[in-house]
Short mmCIF file of C-alpha atoms in Angstrom, two decimals:
data_model
loop_
_atom_site.label_atom_id
_atom_site.label_comp_id
_atom_site.label_asym_id
_atom_site.label_seq_id
_atom_site.Cartn_x
_atom_site.Cartn_y
_atom_site.Cartn_z
CA MET A 1194 218.98 -113.94 -81.81
CA LEU A 1195 219.72 -117.65 -81.98
CA TYR A 1196 222.56 -118.97 -79.85
CA ILE A 1197 224.18 -122.05 -81.27
CA ASN A 1198 226.45 -124.26 -79.21
CA CYS A 1199 229.28 -125.04 -81.61
CA PRO A 1200 230.66 -128.47 -80.57
CA HIS A 1201 234.15 -127.11 -81.24
CA CYS A 1202 233.98 -123.53 -79.88
CA GLY A 1203 231.05 -123.38 -77.47
CA MET A 1204 228.04 -121.09 -77.36
CA ARG A 1205 228.10 -118.40 -80.05
CA SER A 1206 225.52 -116.06 -81.61
CA GLN A 1207 223.90 -116.85 -84.94
CA ASN A 1208 225.83 -113.97 -86.53
CA GLU A 1209 228.89 -116.23 -86.66
CA PHE A 1210 227.08 -118.98 -88.53
CA SER A 1211 225.85 -119.62 -92.01
CA TYR A 1212 222.93 -121.94 -92.72
CA GLY A 1213 223.36 -125.06 -94.82
CA GLY A 1214 219.92 -126.64 -94.99
CA ASP A 1215 218.45 -130.04 -94.21
CA ALA A 1216 221.15 -132.36 -92.80
CA SER A 1217 219.20 -135.53 -93.45
CA VAL A 1218 219.62 -135.24 -97.22
CA LYS A 1219 222.03 -137.87 -98.53
CA ARG A 1220 223.99 -137.65 -101.75
CA PRO A 1221 223.38 -140.68 -103.98
CA GLU A 1222 226.24 -143.13 -103.71
CA LEU A 1223 229.25 -142.64 -105.94
CA ASN A 1224 229.92 -144.91 -108.94
CA LYS A 1225 226.37 -146.20 -108.99
CA GLU A 1226 223.57 -145.76 -111.45
CA VAL A 1227 221.55 -142.75 -110.24
CA SER A 1228 217.99 -142.21 -111.42
CA ASP A 1229 216.61 -138.73 -112.17
CA GLN A 1230 214.26 -139.12 -109.25
CA GLU A 1231 217.16 -139.78 -106.87
CA TRP A 1232 218.99 -136.68 -108.12
CA ASP A 1233 215.79 -134.66 -107.74
CA ASN A 1234 215.43 -135.78 -104.17
CA PHE A 1235 219.03 -134.91 -103.41
CA VAL A 1236 219.16 -131.53 -105.16
CA TYR A 1237 215.65 -130.09 -104.91
CA ASN A 1238 213.05 -131.96 -102.92
CA ARG A 1239 212.82 -131.17 -99.21
CA LYS A 1240 210.47 -132.19 -96.43
CA SER A 1241 210.86 -128.83 -94.65
CA LEU A 1242 209.50 -130.24 -91.41
CA ARG A 1243 207.51 -128.20 -88.95
CA GLY A 1244 208.97 -129.05 -85.55
CA LYS A 1245 212.22 -130.90 -84.91
CA HIS A 1246 214.58 -130.38 -87.84
CA LEU A 1247 218.15 -131.62 -88.22
CA GLU A 1248 220.12 -129.10 -90.20
CA LEU A 1249 223.62 -128.09 -91.24
CA TRP A 1250 225.26 -124.87 -90.13
CA GLN A 1251 228.77 -123.67 -90.79
CA HIS A 1252 230.64 -121.76 -88.12
CA ILE A 1253 231.86 -119.42 -90.77
CA SER A 1254 233.23 -116.67 -88.49
CA GLY A 1255 234.68 -119.15 -86.04
CA CYS A 1256 236.27 -122.55 -86.54
CA ARG A 1257 234.75 -122.80 -90.05
CA GLN A 1258 233.56 -126.33 -89.32
CA TRP A 1259 230.25 -127.66 -90.57
CA ILE A 1260 228.05 -128.84 -87.73
CA LYS A 1261 224.64 -130.42 -87.31
CA VAL A 1262 221.99 -128.63 -85.29
CA GLU A 1263 218.72 -130.06 -84.07
CA ARG A 1264 216.29 -127.14 -83.97
CA ASP A 1265 212.53 -126.64 -83.79
CA THR A 1266 211.35 -124.79 -86.89
CA ALA A 1267 208.21 -123.56 -85.16
CA THR A 1268 209.72 -122.25 -81.93
CA HIS A 1269 213.41 -121.85 -82.95
CA GLU A 1270 214.41 -123.80 -79.85
CA ILE A 1271 217.76 -125.57 -80.30
CA PHE A 1272 217.89 -129.01 -78.67
CA ARG A 1273 221.34 -130.35 -79.50
CA THR A 1274 224.31 -129.78 -81.74
CA TYR A 1275 226.61 -132.39 -83.23
CA LYS A 1276 229.94 -132.49 -85.01
CA ALA A 1277 229.49 -133.10 -88.73
CA ASP A 1278 230.64 -136.72 -88.49
CA GLU A 1279 228.94 -137.46 -85.18
CA GLU A 1280 226.11 -139.98 -85.06
CA VAL A 1281 222.78 -138.32 -84.28
CA ALA A 1282 221.17 -139.84 -81.24
CA MET B 1160 175.07 -108.11 -102.99
CA GLN B 1161 174.95 -104.46 -102.11
CA LYS B 1162 177.02 -102.41 -104.49
CA TYR B 1163 179.49 -100.05 -102.90
CA SER B 1164 178.71 -96.66 -104.42
CA ILE B 1165 178.26 -93.04 -103.43
CA PHE B 1166 174.46 -93.52 -103.54
CA ASN B 1167 174.50 -96.50 -101.22
CA LEU B 1168 176.90 -94.63 -98.97
CA VAL B 1169 174.48 -91.73 -98.67
CA LYS B 1170 171.50 -94.04 -98.29
CA ASN B 1171 173.14 -95.98 -95.48
CA ALA B 1172 174.21 -92.79 -93.77
CA PHE B 1173 170.57 -92.27 -92.80
CA SER B 1174 170.65 -95.46 -90.75
CA ASN B 1175 174.07 -94.70 -89.26
CA HIS B 1176 175.62 -97.41 -91.46
CA GLN B 1177 174.02 -100.11 -89.33
CA ASN B 1178 172.24 -101.86 -92.21
CA TRP B 1179 175.04 -102.74 -94.59
CA ASP B 1180 175.05 -106.37 -95.71
CA LEU B 1181 177.85 -108.52 -94.37
CA ALA B 1182 180.69 -108.56 -96.90
CA TRP B 1183 180.68 -112.36 -96.81
CA LYS B 1184 178.71 -115.04 -94.99
CA ASP B 1185 179.86 -117.61 -92.48
CA PRO B 1186 178.43 -120.87 -93.89
CA THR B 1187 178.70 -124.36 -92.44
CA PRO B 1188 180.57 -126.72 -94.75
CA LYS B 1189 178.35 -128.63 -97.16
CA GLU B 1190 178.86 -132.33 -97.73
CA GLU B 1191 180.22 -131.97 -101.22
CA TYR B 1192 181.69 -129.39 -103.57
CA ASP B 1193 182.87 -129.39 -107.16
CA VAL B 1194 186.05 -127.62 -106.15
CA VAL B 1195 187.62 -127.12 -102.74
CA ILE B 1196 190.35 -124.52 -102.46
CA ILE B 1197 192.56 -124.95 -99.42
CA GLY B 1198 193.87 -121.63 -98.18
CA GLY B 1199 191.88 -118.42 -97.81
CA GLY B 1200 194.67 -116.04 -98.66
CA GLY B 1201 194.89 -113.74 -101.64
CA HIS B 1202 195.64 -116.51 -104.11
CA GLY B 1203 192.95 -118.87 -102.81
CA LEU B 1204 190.28 -116.18 -102.76
CA ALA B 1205 191.27 -114.98 -106.23
CA THR B 1206 191.15 -118.56 -107.52
CA ALA B 1207 187.63 -119.03 -106.19
CA TYR B 1208 186.56 -115.71 -107.68
CA TYR B 1209 187.90 -116.54 -111.15
CA LEU B 1210 186.46 -120.07 -110.98
CA ALA B 1211 183.05 -118.51 -110.54
CA LYS B 1212 183.52 -115.57 -112.87
CA GLU B 1213 185.47 -117.07 -115.76
CA HIS B 1214 184.43 -120.71 -115.61
CA ASN B 1215 180.98 -120.57 -114.06
CA ILE B 1216 181.96 -123.03 -111.33
CA THR B 1217 180.25 -121.83 -108.17
CA LYS B 1218 179.93 -125.00 -106.11
CA VAL B 1219 183.22 -124.02 -104.53
CA ALA B 1220 184.47 -123.86 -100.96
CA ILE B 1221 187.48 -122.05 -99.58
CA ILE B 1222 188.84 -123.84 -96.52
CA GLU B 1223 190.88 -121.60 -94.24
CA LYS B 1224 192.63 -122.70 -91.04
CA GLY B 1225 192.51 -119.25 -89.45
CA TRP B 1226 190.77 -116.23 -90.91
CA ILE B 1227 190.87 -115.08 -94.51
CA GLY B 1228 193.65 -112.70 -95.36
CA GLY B 1229 195.46 -113.49 -92.11
CA GLY B 1230 198.57 -114.91 -93.71
CA ASN B 1231 200.97 -113.44 -96.21
CA VAL B 1232 198.39 -111.29 -97.99
CA GLY B 1233 198.14 -109.37 -94.73
CA ARG B 1234 201.89 -109.44 -94.09
CA ASN B 1235 203.61 -108.19 -97.20
CA THR B 1236 205.03 -104.92 -98.48
CA THR B 1237 202.28 -104.49 -101.11
CA ILE B 1238 204.58 -104.12 -104.12
CA ILE B 1239 203.20 -104.83 -107.57
CA ARG B 1240 205.54 -105.15 -110.55
CA SER B 1241 206.36 -107.16 -113.64
CA ASN B 1242 210.01 -106.20 -114.15
CA TYR B 1243 211.20 -109.70 -114.99
CA MET B 1244 213.62 -110.77 -117.67
CA HIS B 1245 212.43 -114.28 -118.41
CA ASP B 1246 209.40 -114.70 -120.65
CA GLU B 1247 207.56 -116.98 -118.24
CA ASN B 1248 207.74 -114.47 -115.41
CA GLY B 1249 207.37 -111.35 -117.53
CA LEU B 1250 204.30 -112.41 -119.49
CA PHE B 1251 202.64 -113.91 -116.42
CA SER B 1252 203.22 -110.80 -114.30
CA GLU B 1253 202.27 -108.38 -117.05
CA PHE B 1254 198.99 -110.25 -117.50
CA GLY B 1255 198.57 -109.66 -113.77
CA MET B 1256 199.35 -105.94 -114.14
CA ASP B 1257 196.37 -105.66 -116.44
CA LEU B 1258 194.15 -107.35 -113.84
CA TRP B 1259 195.53 -104.99 -111.17
CA ARG B 1260 194.63 -101.93 -113.22
CA LYS B 1261 191.02 -103.10 -113.53
CA MET B 1262 190.72 -104.61 -110.08
CA SER B 1263 188.94 -101.88 -108.14
CA GLN B 1264 186.21 -101.64 -110.81
CA ASP B 1265 186.08 -105.37 -111.32
CA LEU B 1266 185.64 -106.13 -107.62
CA ASN B 1267 183.63 -103.01 -106.77
CA TYR B 1268 186.13 -102.58 -103.96
CA ASN B 1269 188.78 -99.89 -103.76
CA VAL B 1270 192.10 -101.73 -103.63
CA MET B 1271 193.94 -98.40 -103.86
CA PHE B 1272 196.16 -99.55 -106.70
CA SER B 1273 198.81 -96.89 -107.03
CA PRO B 1274 201.07 -97.25 -110.10
CA ARG B 1275 203.88 -95.14 -108.70
CA GLY B 1276 206.77 -96.88 -110.43
CA ILE B 1277 209.59 -99.04 -109.14
CA ILE B 1278 213.27 -98.16 -109.47
CA ASN B 1279 216.00 -100.82 -109.14
CA LEU B 1280 219.22 -98.97 -108.37
CA ALA B 1281 222.46 -99.95 -110.09
CA HIS B 1282 225.81 -99.50 -108.38
CA SER B 1283 228.31 -100.48 -111.08
CA ASP B 1284 228.75 -100.42 -114.84
CA ALA B 1285 228.21 -104.16 -114.97
CA GLN B 1286 224.90 -103.76 -113.17
CA MET B 1287 223.83 -101.03 -115.58
CA ASN B 1288 224.55 -103.42 -118.45
CA ALA B 1289 222.56 -106.17 -116.77
CA TYR B 1290 219.65 -103.75 -116.23
CA ALA B 1291 219.79 -102.62 -119.87
CA ARG B 1292 219.51 -106.25 -120.86
CA ARG B 1293 216.63 -106.90 -118.51
CA GLY B 1294 214.90 -103.67 -119.61
CA ASN B 1295 215.18 -104.72 -123.24
CA SER B 1296 213.76 -108.15 -122.46
CA MET B 1297 210.89 -106.49 -120.63
CA ARG B 1298 210.12 -104.18 -123.54
CA LEU B 1299 210.14 -107.12 -125.95
CA ASN B 1300 207.40 -108.60 -123.78
CA GLY B 1301 205.41 -105.37 -123.87
CA ILE B 1302 206.37 -104.28 -120.35
CA ASP B 1303 207.40 -100.66 -119.80
CA ALA B 1304 211.01 -100.17 -118.76
CA VAL B 1305 213.18 -97.06 -118.63
CA LEU B 1306 216.91 -97.07 -118.01
CA LEU B 1307 217.83 -94.06 -115.89
CA ASN B 1308 221.27 -92.54 -115.54
CA ARG B 1309 222.62 -91.14 -112.28
CA GLU B 1310 221.28 -87.63 -112.89
CA GLN B 1311 217.82 -88.90 -113.75
CA VAL B 1312 217.72 -91.02 -110.61
CA LYS B 1313 218.86 -88.05 -108.56
CA GLU B 1314 215.97 -86.02 -109.87
CA ILE B 1315 213.43 -88.64 -108.82
CA ILE B 1316 214.93 -89.67 -105.46
CA PRO B 1317 217.19 -86.82 -104.30
CA MET B 1318 217.18 -88.20 -100.75
CA ALA B 1319 219.25 -91.21 -101.77
CA ASP B 1320 222.97 -91.05 -101.02
CA PHE B 1321 224.64 -89.36 -104.01
CA SER B 1322 227.76 -88.27 -102.13
CA ASP B 1323 231.21 -89.13 -103.49
CA ASN B 1324 232.58 -91.29 -100.73
CA VAL B 1325 229.99 -94.05 -100.55
CA ARG B 1326 230.77 -97.73 -100.77
CA PHE B 1327 228.05 -98.36 -103.38
CA PRO B 1328 227.66 -95.22 -105.53
CA ILE B 1329 224.48 -94.95 -107.57
CA PHE B 1330 225.26 -95.36 -111.28
CA GLY B 1331 221.65 -95.29 -112.40
CA GLY B 1332 218.65 -97.54 -112.30
CA LEU B 1333 215.99 -99.47 -114.13
CA MET B 1334 212.48 -98.12 -113.71
CA GLN B 1335 209.17 -99.73 -114.44
CA PRO B 1336 206.81 -96.73 -114.31
CA SER B 1337 203.62 -98.84 -114.31
CA ALA B 1338 204.61 -100.82 -111.20
CA GLY B 1339 203.29 -99.74 -107.84
CA THR B 1340 201.51 -100.70 -104.66
CA ALA B 1341 197.99 -101.58 -103.52
CA ARG B 1342 196.09 -101.93 -100.28
CA HIS B 1343 196.82 -105.57 -99.44
CA ASP B 1344 193.88 -106.33 -97.13
CA ALA B 1345 191.42 -104.80 -99.58
CA VAL B 1346 192.59 -107.26 -102.21
CA ALA B 1347 191.71 -110.22 -99.98
CA TRP B 1348 188.42 -108.69 -98.85
CA GLY B 1349 187.43 -107.60 -102.35
CA TYR B 1350 187.96 -111.06 -103.79
CA ALA B 1351 186.22 -112.67 -100.80
CA ARG B 1352 183.17 -110.44 -101.09
CA GLN B 1353 182.72 -111.05 -104.82
CA ALA B 1354 183.39 -114.79 -104.56
CA ASP B 1355 180.85 -115.05 -101.74
CA SER B 1356 178.26 -113.15 -103.75
CA MET B 1357 178.63 -115.66 -106.60
CA GLY B 1358 177.96 -118.58 -104.28
CA VAL B 1359 181.41 -119.58 -103.03
CA ASP B 1360 181.42 -120.82 -99.43
CA ILE B 1361 184.16 -119.18 -97.38
CA ILE B 1362 184.78 -121.52 -94.46
CA GLN B 1363 187.09 -120.10 -91.81
CA ASN B 1364 188.53 -121.69 -88.68
CA CYS B 1365 188.58 -125.00 -90.47
CA GLU B 1366 191.86 -126.86 -90.59
CA VAL B 1367 192.61 -129.56 -93.14
CA ILE B 1368 193.83 -132.65 -91.32
CA GLY B 1369 193.95 -135.13 -94.17
CA PHE B 1370 193.05 -136.08 -97.70
CA ASP B 1371 190.88 -138.80 -99.08
CA VAL B 1372 192.79 -140.25 -102.01
CA SER B 1373 192.02 -143.59 -103.64
CA ALA B 1374 193.33 -145.16 -106.84
CA GLY B 1375 195.37 -142.07 -107.60
CA LYS B 1376 192.35 -139.79 -107.48
CA ILE B 1377 191.27 -137.23 -104.91
CA ASN B 1378 187.80 -137.75 -103.43
CA GLY B 1379 187.74 -135.17 -100.69
CA ILE B 1380 189.38 -133.75 -97.61
CA ARG B 1381 189.16 -134.33 -93.89
CA THR B 1382 188.91 -131.20 -91.81
CA SER B 1383 188.48 -130.15 -88.21
CA ARG B 1384 184.85 -129.48 -89.12
CA GLY B 1385 184.15 -132.84 -90.74
CA ASN B 1386 184.76 -134.58 -94.04
CA ILE B 1387 184.09 -132.75 -97.27
CA LYS B 1388 183.79 -134.51 -100.59
CA ALA B 1389 185.27 -132.77 -103.59
CA LYS B 1390 185.82 -133.60 -107.23
CA LYS B 1391 188.80 -131.27 -107.37
CA VAL B 1392 191.05 -129.82 -104.70
CA GLY B 1393 193.41 -126.88 -105.11
CA LEU B 1394 196.29 -126.29 -102.70
CA CYS B 1395 196.99 -122.61 -102.16
CA VAL B 1396 198.64 -122.53 -98.77
CA ALA B 1397 201.99 -120.77 -99.26
CA GLY B 1398 204.13 -121.42 -96.17
CA SER B 1399 202.06 -124.43 -95.14
CA THR B 1400 202.55 -126.23 -98.47
CA ASN B 1401 205.10 -128.70 -97.06
CA ILE B 1402 202.84 -129.59 -94.14
CA LEU B 1403 199.95 -130.53 -96.43
CA ALA B 1404 202.27 -132.17 -98.98
CA GLU B 1405 203.48 -134.50 -96.24
CA LYS B 1406 199.90 -135.66 -95.67
CA LEU B 1407 199.79 -136.48 -99.38
CA ASN B 1408 203.15 -138.30 -99.26
CA MET B 1409 204.60 -135.70 -101.60
CA THR B 1410 208.04 -134.15 -101.23
CA LEU B 1411 208.25 -130.83 -103.04
CA PRO B 1412 211.07 -128.55 -104.21
CA ILE B 1413 209.93 -126.10 -101.56
CA GLU B 1414 211.33 -124.98 -98.22
CA THR B 1415 209.45 -122.80 -95.78
CA HIS B 1416 211.38 -119.74 -94.70
CA LEU B 1417 210.83 -116.62 -92.69
CA LEU B 1418 210.69 -113.20 -94.29
CA GLN B 1419 210.44 -109.99 -92.33
CA ALA B 1420 209.30 -106.50 -93.11
CA CYS B 1421 208.92 -103.35 -91.07
CA VAL B 1422 207.49 -99.85 -91.13
CA SER B 1423 208.81 -96.64 -89.64
CA GLU B 1424 206.82 -93.98 -87.88
CA PRO B 1425 204.72 -91.96 -90.35
CA ILE B 1426 206.43 -88.94 -91.87
CA LYS B 1427 205.46 -86.36 -94.49
CA PRO B 1428 205.52 -87.49 -98.14
CA VAL B 1429 209.14 -87.94 -99.20
CA LEU B 1430 209.27 -90.96 -101.49
CA ASP B 1431 206.98 -91.27 -104.53
CA ASN B 1432 208.21 -94.62 -105.81
CA VAL B 1433 209.23 -98.06 -104.76
CA VAL B 1434 213.04 -98.15 -104.65
CA THR B 1435 215.31 -101.18 -104.36
CA PHE B 1436 218.97 -101.24 -103.37
CA GLY B 1437 221.08 -102.93 -106.02
CA ALA B 1438 224.06 -103.91 -103.90
CA GLY B 1439 222.11 -106.05 -101.48
CA HIS B 1440 218.51 -106.92 -100.82
CA PHE B 1441 216.51 -103.96 -99.53
CA TYR B 1442 213.45 -102.18 -100.81
CA VAL B 1443 211.39 -99.28 -99.57
CA SER B 1444 208.21 -97.40 -100.38
CA GLN B 1445 206.07 -94.93 -98.48
CA SER B 1446 202.56 -95.90 -97.47
CA ASP B 1447 199.59 -93.58 -97.79
CA LYS B 1448 199.79 -93.09 -94.04
CA GLY B 1449 203.38 -91.87 -94.42
CA GLU B 1450 205.18 -94.88 -92.98
CA MET B 1451 208.32 -96.02 -94.76
CA VAL B 1452 207.61 -99.67 -95.64
CA MET B 1453 210.82 -101.69 -95.80
CA GLY B 1454 211.89 -105.24 -96.39
CA GLY B 1455 214.73 -107.39 -97.62
CA ASP B 1456 216.28 -110.78 -97.02
CA LEU B 1457 214.96 -113.99 -95.58
CA ASP B 1458 216.07 -114.82 -92.07
CA GLY B 1459 217.89 -117.62 -93.83
CA TYR B 1460 216.90 -120.84 -92.07
CA ASN B 1461 213.82 -123.04 -92.28
CA SER B 1462 211.08 -121.64 -90.10
CA TYR B 1463 207.36 -121.80 -89.48
CA ALA B 1464 207.42 -119.01 -86.89
CA GLN B 1465 205.63 -115.91 -88.11
CA ARG B 1466 208.10 -113.72 -86.32
CA GLY B 1467 211.65 -112.80 -87.15
CA ASN B 1468 215.00 -112.33 -85.56
CA LEU B 1469 216.85 -109.06 -85.12
CA PRO B 1470 220.17 -109.87 -86.87
CA THR B 1471 218.46 -110.06 -90.26
CA LEU B 1472 216.48 -106.90 -89.64
CA GLN B 1473 219.67 -105.11 -88.65
CA HIS B 1474 221.43 -106.36 -91.80
CA VAL B 1475 218.55 -105.27 -94.04
CA LEU B 1476 218.22 -101.83 -92.47
CA THR B 1477 221.98 -101.27 -92.69
CA GLU B 1478 221.56 -101.58 -96.45
CA GLY B 1479 218.63 -99.20 -96.30
CA ILE B 1480 220.66 -96.59 -94.48
CA ALA B 1481 223.50 -97.01 -96.98
CA MET B 1482 221.01 -96.21 -99.71
CA MET B 1483 219.00 -93.48 -97.97
CA PRO B 1484 220.85 -92.16 -94.92
CA PHE B 1485 217.84 -90.22 -93.60
CA LEU B 1486 216.18 -93.53 -92.69
CA SER B 1487 218.54 -93.76 -89.70
CA LYS B 1488 216.67 -90.84 -88.07
CA LEU B 1489 213.33 -92.64 -88.10
CA LYS B 1490 211.84 -94.68 -85.30
CA MET B 1491 210.66 -98.16 -86.06
CA LEU B 1492 206.94 -98.51 -85.61
CA ARG B 1493 206.27 -102.17 -86.38
CA THR B 1494 207.99 -105.27 -87.64
CA TRP B 1495 206.40 -108.50 -88.71
CA GLY B 1496 207.26 -111.79 -90.33
CA GLY B 1497 205.56 -114.24 -92.62
CA ILE B 1498 206.41 -117.75 -93.75
CA MET B 1499 207.30 -118.09 -97.42
CA ASP B 1500 207.10 -121.09 -99.67
CA MET B 1501 210.57 -120.75 -101.18
CA SER B 1502 210.99 -122.76 -104.34
CA MET B 1503 214.40 -123.98 -105.37
CA ASP B 1504 214.71 -121.73 -108.44
CA GLY B 1505 212.86 -118.74 -106.99
CA SER B 1506 209.90 -119.14 -109.36
CA PRO B 1507 206.43 -120.42 -108.50
CA ILE B 1508 204.61 -123.65 -109.28
CA ILE B 1509 201.05 -123.70 -110.65
CA ASP B 1510 200.38 -127.15 -111.94
CA LYS B 1511 198.50 -130.43 -111.83
CA THR B 1512 199.95 -133.20 -109.69
CA HIS B 1513 200.30 -136.94 -110.05
CA ILE B 1514 197.04 -137.27 -108.09
CA GLU B 1515 194.03 -136.78 -110.36
CA GLY B 1516 191.96 -133.81 -109.29
CA LEU B 1517 194.66 -132.33 -107.06
CA TYR B 1518 196.20 -129.04 -108.13
CA LEU B 1519 199.16 -127.22 -106.69
CA ASN B 1520 199.83 -123.48 -106.36
CA CYS B 1521 202.98 -122.65 -104.38
CA GLY B 1522 206.57 -121.47 -104.46
CA TRP B 1523 205.86 -117.73 -104.44
CA CYS B 1524 209.01 -116.76 -102.59
CA TYR B 1525 209.28 -112.97 -102.20
CA GLY B 1526 206.69 -112.17 -104.88
CA GLY B 1527 203.35 -113.63 -103.89
CA PHE B 1528 201.34 -110.46 -103.38
CA LYS B 1529 201.82 -108.94 -106.81
CA ALA B 1530 200.97 -112.29 -108.40
CA THR B 1531 197.60 -112.57 -106.62
CA PRO B 1532 195.27 -111.87 -109.60
CA ALA B 1533 197.35 -113.68 -112.24
CA SER B 1534 197.89 -116.63 -109.93
CA GLY B 1535 194.17 -116.87 -109.16
CA TRP B 1536 193.25 -116.50 -112.82
CA THR B 1537 195.65 -119.16 -114.12
CA PHE B 1538 195.05 -121.53 -111.21
CA ALA B 1539 191.30 -121.29 -111.80
CA HIS B 1540 191.91 -122.09 -115.46
CA THR B 1541 194.14 -125.03 -114.58
CA ILE B 1542 191.53 -126.45 -112.20
CA ALA B 1543 188.48 -125.80 -114.39
CA GLN B 1544 189.99 -127.09 -117.65
CA ASP B 1545 192.23 -129.70 -116.03
CA ARG B 1546 195.16 -128.35 -118.05
CA VAL B 1547 197.61 -125.52 -117.59
CA HIS B 1548 197.16 -122.23 -119.40
CA GLU B 1549 200.04 -121.04 -121.58
CA LEU B 1550 200.69 -118.31 -119.00
CA ASN B 1551 201.53 -120.84 -116.29
CA ALA B 1552 202.88 -123.60 -118.54
CA GLY B 1553 206.41 -122.70 -117.46
CA TYR B 1554 205.51 -122.97 -113.77
CA SER B 1555 205.39 -126.74 -113.92
CA LEU B 1556 206.23 -129.01 -111.03
CA ASN B 1557 208.43 -131.30 -113.10
CA ARG B 1558 210.72 -128.54 -114.38
CA PHE B 1559 213.13 -129.43 -111.61
CA SER B 1560 213.50 -132.93 -113.07
CA THR B 1561 213.62 -131.84 -116.69
CA GLY B 1562 216.03 -128.97 -116.08
CA HIS B 1563 213.71 -126.22 -117.30
CA LEU B 1564 214.31 -124.03 -114.28
CA ILE B 1565 213.26 -120.39 -114.33
CA ASP B 1566 216.19 -118.92 -112.47
CA GLU B 1567 215.34 -115.25 -112.77
CA LYS B 1568 217.95 -114.25 -110.22
CA GLY B 1569 219.26 -117.61 -109.18
CA LEU B 1570 217.60 -117.01 -105.84
CA GLY B 1571 215.67 -119.69 -104.11
CA THR B 1572 216.00 -120.97 -100.61
CA LYS B 1573 219.74 -120.39 -100.65
CA THR B 1574 220.04 -116.75 -99.79
CA TRP B 1575 223.74 -116.92 -99.11
CA ILE B 1576 224.44 -117.56 -102.79
CA SER B 1577 223.33 -114.05 -103.70
#
């Protein structure tokens, strides 16, 4: 069982959360010419790092907020959690 | 190579089976090969075998970080099927079914292929309609499919829950009678033994740490056991695809996820087929030892840990008990996890890359084991001829850019969508 420290609600079990994937992926800017390659990178291509990975989770059975979680994909250790709009240190 | 036969078995009995040849050698890496296959799993070993057998390319090395067959080919639920709707998947898998049927003879190794049939259960009228459609598509591609009604399903699997007050009543099912299971380790060992006998070097405990690429062309690899030159390199590393892609400065439409499976204590024969639950993601079959072999969903988050978490297992087994209540009486014997190369549309990639001489085989998601022979065969063709075969033409890397996705079930890395 993973325990995720929701920045809004505190420590909760993974059962309350839903996974949202790599948090470092940025949507191409609005109202700008977007190349196919840029769309590809946004929609499909992922680094899927082994080790420290910044990812999105949604506290779906809690405050329903999206949060960012810094987690190790090899050991499942969780280092830090951030609010969705918080700068990652 | 010593043939495995009743005569050799008797002959070797006289020397207490002490004089059998080793099934494969343990060579030191040579300086150069025509083809280097990275990854000594089922797909890598099969690729090397078909390179030698079909294309007469024997100056081949398989580079394996751990030991051969230690990854997903040793960690799956051994299901073999070709019950796909889309042409790309159906024709590819059915080609594989033919290789499965001949495999034990072909490899002179008993892979215990058991075509016991797979039944996908339907729990609504809409699902029955969808299965009829998929069954028709399968039959158009020459794959056997039978649509079963509730009574017919009850006859085959009476232990499923047919009571009136269930949340997901069984309306019927789609059966592929020629689907089945096989002994997973034997597949890896059989391919390894034959590939070795044709001159392929199987190099274990040898980790790839880098690639030698210049002017857009691959020249070789750097490993923990020295540099190896190679004209062509094939990547066949499943859950480690992203790690090697990073060394090549490639970002792929792949995420590595964790998938668990488990077996119960052995019980007397009760289930003849492979059965899948249609209202969730759960499947079960009974091994020759009598264990109920069960699996289902991904754990749901990126992971390189070959071990799972209990919430997912609990979720999956809840579905199993909804389908077959007697499973709740069994004790769990073993659980295990493997790391899957989940592609974004749920279909694999077997293709050339933008680097000349570098070939990619990945994205097998939940279905890598059954694809082993067809994947090896088509990947060998792609490497040997430097062009894709029509069977794997759809499994291109650029389909994500061009929009030609093969979204069989719309399942990829995003399990919550299903």
